[in-house]
mmCIF file of C-alpha atoms in Angstrom:
data_model
loop_
_atom_site.group_PDB
_atom_site.id
_atom_site.type_symbol
_atom_site.label_atom_id
_atom_site.label_comp_id
_atom_site.label_asym_id
_atom_site.label_seq_id
_atom_site.Cartn_x
_atom_site.Cartn_y
_atom_site.Cartn_z
ATOM 1 C CA MET A 261 -4.726 42.065 -48.474
ATOM 2 C CA ARG A 262 -7.950 39.533 -46.683
ATOM 3 C CA ILE A 263 -7.422 37.118 -44.323
ATOM 4 C CA ASN A 264 -8.953 33.996 -43.539
ATOM 5 C CA LYS A 265 -12.029 33.687 -41.465
ATOM 6 C CA LYS A 266 -10.282 30.660 -39.800
ATOM 7 C CA LEU A 267 -7.076 33.125 -38.976
ATOM 8 C CA PHE A 268 -8.576 35.451 -37.825
ATOM 9 C CA TYR A 269 -10.812 33.396 -35.298
ATOM 10 C CA GLY A 270 -7.807 31.138 -34.206
ATOM 11 C CA ILE A 271 -6.029 34.785 -33.375
ATOM 12 C CA ILE A 272 -9.220 36.065 -32.268
ATOM 13 C CA ILE A 273 -10.079 32.528 -29.489
ATOM 14 C CA LEU A 274 -5.659 32.666 -29.163
ATOM 15 C CA MET A 275 -5.858 36.459 -27.613
ATOM 16 C CA ILE A 276 -8.687 35.734 -25.177
ATOM 17 C CA ILE A 277 -6.730 32.567 -24.157
ATOM 18 C CA VAL A 278 -3.708 34.665 -23.366
ATOM 19 C CA ILE A 279 -5.703 37.818 -21.601
ATOM 20 C CA ALA A 280 -7.322 35.351 -19.695
ATOM 21 C CA ALA A 281 -3.709 33.426 -18.366
ATOM 22 C CA ILE A 282 -2.638 36.861 -18.120
ATOM 23 C CA ILE A 283 -6.147 37.799 -15.448
ATOM 24 C CA VAL A 284 -5.960 34.634 -14.076
ATOM 25 C CA LYS A 285 -2.082 34.822 -13.268
ATOM 26 C CA PHE A 286 -2.154 38.325 -11.656
ATOM 27 C CA PHE A 287 -5.624 38.688 -10.270
ATOM 28 C CA LEU A 288 -7.083 34.734 -8.546
ATOM 29 C CA VAL A 289 -3.720 33.835 -7.489
ATOM 30 C CA SER A 290 -4.143 34.570 -3.248
ATOM 31 C CA GLU A 291 -0.670 36.080 -2.739
ATOM 32 C CA LYS A 292 -0.811 33.239 -0.438
ATOM 33 C CA SER A 293 -0.497 30.740 -2.516
ATOM 34 C CA ARG A 294 2.524 33.279 -4.402
ATOM 35 C CA ILE A 295 4.550 33.263 -0.976
ATOM 36 C CA LEU A 296 3.627 29.262 -0.502
ATOM 37 C CA LYS A 297 5.175 28.769 -3.778
ATOM 38 C CA VAL A 298 8.257 30.633 -3.356
ATOM 39 C CA ILE A 299 8.931 28.970 0.366
ATOM 40 C CA ASN A 300 8.585 25.229 -1.254
ATOM 41 C CA GLU A 301 11.098 26.829 -3.904
ATOM 42 C CA GLY A 302 13.521 28.279 -1.707
ATOM 43 C CA ARG A 303 13.462 24.867 -0.105
ATOM 44 C CA ALA A 304 14.141 22.855 -3.285
ATOM 45 C CA ALA A 305 16.709 25.848 -3.942
ATOM 46 C CA ILE A 306 18.063 24.269 -0.487
ATOM 47 C CA GLU A 307 17.852 21.164 -0.843
ATOM 48 C CA ALA A 308 20.039 21.125 -4.818
ATOM 49 C CA GLU A 309 22.241 23.240 -2.597
ATOM 50 C CA ASP A 310 21.913 25.354 -5.913
ATOM 51 C CA ILE A 311 22.852 28.977 -4.341
ATOM 52 C CA GLU A 312 21.955 30.937 -8.211
ATOM 53 C CA LYS A 313 17.839 29.703 -7.314
ATOM 54 C CA CYS A 314 18.289 30.203 -3.825
ATOM 55 C CA MET A 315 19.011 34.229 -4.199
ATOM 56 C CA PRO A 316 16.512 35.642 -5.988
ATOM 57 C CA HIS A 317 14.064 34.960 -3.407
ATOM 58 C CA VAL A 318 16.599 37.115 -0.814
ATOM 59 C CA SER A 319 15.751 40.931 -1.553
ATOM 60 C CA LEU A 320 19.169 42.946 -1.206
ATOM 61 C CA GLN A 321 16.824 44.936 1.132
ATOM 62 C CA TYR A 322 17.940 41.444 3.525
ATOM 63 C CA SER A 323 18.250 42.712 7.089
ATOM 64 C CA ASP A 324 17.949 40.701 10.108
ATOM 65 C CA ASP A 325 18.181 40.752 14.089
ATOM 66 C CA TYR A 326 21.672 39.188 13.560
ATOM 67 C CA GLY A 327 23.311 42.434 11.815
ATOM 68 C CA LEU A 328 22.629 39.634 8.246
ATOM 69 C CA LYS A 329 22.058 41.395 5.295
ATOM 70 C CA TYR A 330 22.019 39.959 1.598
ATOM 71 C CA LEU A 331 25.792 38.621 0.910
ATOM 72 C CA ILE A 332 26.426 37.502 4.202
ATOM 73 C CA VAL A 333 23.489 35.555 3.607
ATOM 74 C CA LYS A 334 24.404 35.025 0.383
ATOM 75 C CA ARG A 335 28.198 34.098 1.708
ATOM 76 C CA ILE A 336 27.426 31.610 5.047
ATOM 77 C CA LEU A 337 25.428 29.816 2.095
ATOM 78 C CA ILE A 338 28.369 29.041 0.059
ATOM 79 C CA ASP A 339 29.749 28.094 3.008
ATOM 80 C CA VAL A 340 26.939 25.679 4.193
ATOM 81 C CA PHE A 341 26.431 23.607 1.022
ATOM 82 C CA LYS A 342 30.284 23.138 0.482
ATOM 83 C CA GLU A 343 30.385 21.573 4.000
ATOM 84 C CA PHE A 344 27.391 19.536 4.327
ATOM 85 C CA ASP A 345 25.641 17.464 1.857
ATOM 86 C CA GLY A 346 22.299 16.030 1.684
ATOM 87 C CA PHE A 347 19.789 18.633 2.345
ATOM 88 C CA ARG A 348 16.790 17.526 3.554
ATOM 89 C CA VAL A 349 14.261 20.692 4.392
ATOM 90 C CA LEU A 350 11.182 19.297 6.235
ATOM 91 C CA LEU A 351 8.085 22.268 6.891
ATOM 92 C CA ASP A 352 5.854 22.028 8.200
ATOM 93 C CA ASN A 353 2.610 24.199 9.817
ATOM 94 C CA ILE A 354 2.733 26.503 7.613
ATOM 95 C CA GLU A 355 0.540 29.444 7.775
ATOM 96 C CA ILE A 356 1.026 33.179 6.337
ATOM 97 C CA GLU A 357 -0.190 35.641 6.913
ATOM 98 C CA VAL A 358 -0.431 39.434 3.699
ATOM 99 C CA ASN A 359 -0.961 43.151 4.281
ATOM 100 C CA LYS A 360 -1.637 43.861 0.994
ATOM 101 C CA LYS A 361 -1.726 47.696 1.398
ATOM 102 C CA GLU A 362 1.808 47.896 3.170
ATOM 103 C CA GLY A 363 2.742 45.322 0.437
ATOM 104 C CA ILE A 364 3.818 42.483 3.587
ATOM 105 C CA ALA A 365 3.845 39.078 4.774
ATOM 106 C CA ALA A 366 4.814 36.631 7.234
ATOM 107 C CA ALA A 367 5.177 33.374 7.413
ATOM 108 C CA ALA A 368 5.525 30.945 10.458
ATOM 109 C CA PHE A 369 6.337 27.622 10.338
ATOM 110 C CA ASP A 370 8.509 24.171 11.842
ATOM 111 C CA LEU A 371 11.409 23.763 10.271
ATOM 112 C CA ARG A 372 14.264 20.938 10.154
ATOM 113 C CA VAL A 373 17.116 20.740 8.147
ATOM 114 C CA ILE A 374 18.272 17.620 7.753
ATOM 115 C CA VAL A 375 22.058 17.191 6.401
ATOM 116 C CA THR A 376 24.580 14.532 5.887
ATOM 117 C CA LEU A 377 28.523 15.173 7.627
ATOM 118 C CA HIS A 378 31.723 12.730 6.645
ATOM 119 C CA ASN A 379 28.392 10.509 6.297
ATOM 120 C CA GLN A 380 26.480 10.334 9.282
ATOM 121 C CA PRO A 381 23.540 12.606 9.568
ATOM 122 C CA GLY A 382 22.498 15.146 11.927
ATOM 123 C CA TYR A 383 20.035 18.208 12.701
ATOM 124 C CA LEU A 384 21.679 21.383 11.280
ATOM 125 C CA VAL A 385 18.346 23.245 12.224
ATOM 126 C CA GLY A 386 15.825 21.689 14.864
ATOM 127 C CA SER A 387 16.215 18.427 15.915
ATOM 128 C CA THR A 388 14.359 15.012 16.805
ATOM 129 C CA ASP A 389 13.002 15.847 19.378
ATOM 130 C CA SER A 390 11.713 19.979 18.075
ATOM 131 C CA PRO A 391 11.956 21.805 15.336
ATOM 132 C CA ALA A 392 12.725 25.975 15.278
ATOM 133 C CA LYS A 393 10.165 27.691 15.173
ATOM 134 C CA ILE A 394 10.869 30.115 11.815
ATOM 135 C CA LYS A 395 9.591 33.503 11.194
ATOM 136 C CA VAL A 396 9.933 34.691 7.496
ATOM 137 C CA TYR A 397 9.501 38.426 6.677
ATOM 138 C CA PHE A 398 8.873 38.774 2.704
ATOM 139 C CA VAL A 399 8.197 42.277 0.959
ATOM 140 C CA LYS A 400 6.764 42.534 -2.268
ATOM 141 C CA GLU A 401 8.865 43.724 -4.507
ATOM 142 C CA ARG A 402 8.895 43.744 -8.377
ATOM 143 C CA LEU A 403 5.973 42.152 -8.874
ATOM 144 C CA LYS A 404 7.201 39.028 -7.006
ATOM 145 C CA TRP A 405 7.372 37.816 -2.925
ATOM 146 C CA GLN A 406 11.696 38.472 -1.554
ATOM 147 C CA VAL A 407 12.682 37.010 1.711
ATOM 148 C CA ILE A 408 13.612 40.577 4.236
ATOM 149 C CA LYS A 409 14.257 39.043 7.534
ATOM 150 C CA VAL A 410 13.774 36.111 9.036
ATOM 151 C CA SER A 411 14.029 34.972 13.114
ATOM 152 C CA GLY A 412 14.163 32.002 14.504
ATOM 153 C CA ILE A 413 16.880 30.318 12.564
ATOM 154 C CA ARG A 414 19.853 29.033 15.176
ATOM 155 C CA MET A 415 22.294 26.827 13.454
ATOM 156 C CA PRO A 416 25.709 25.379 15.333
ATOM 157 C CA ASN A 417 28.646 27.144 14.870
ATOM 158 C CA LEU A 418 29.949 26.163 11.799
#
């Protein structure tokens, strides 16, 4: 069976494009860009109040200074999403440090989370005068960055 030359060249060009896309995705995109993407996807998931889009960014090994673990964080987010409406997440001054050898990273930023309760807006995290100074720690698991710890968030008693 003979293959048409145009078809053969078309398949070769398609394979080259696919290989180039894989190289760009895995080798040329910086780790900082990938972490920034995780932060932005997390922000969008919180604003959408979508727990199913939030939790894939959190490591099952999550553990912070407050003693919170993955399932407790999930439960807190579910409760907060039920209690409040109209989430708006404001991030400023994002700084990201990556240690490729150890597969860990940290992102520090200023955070304000504005919510609505009974048609009244208010700050859940941070305030009008000053944002919360947050530090998020990441670990690379299964070729993607996931949050393993967060420090700097003080939320009001819910």
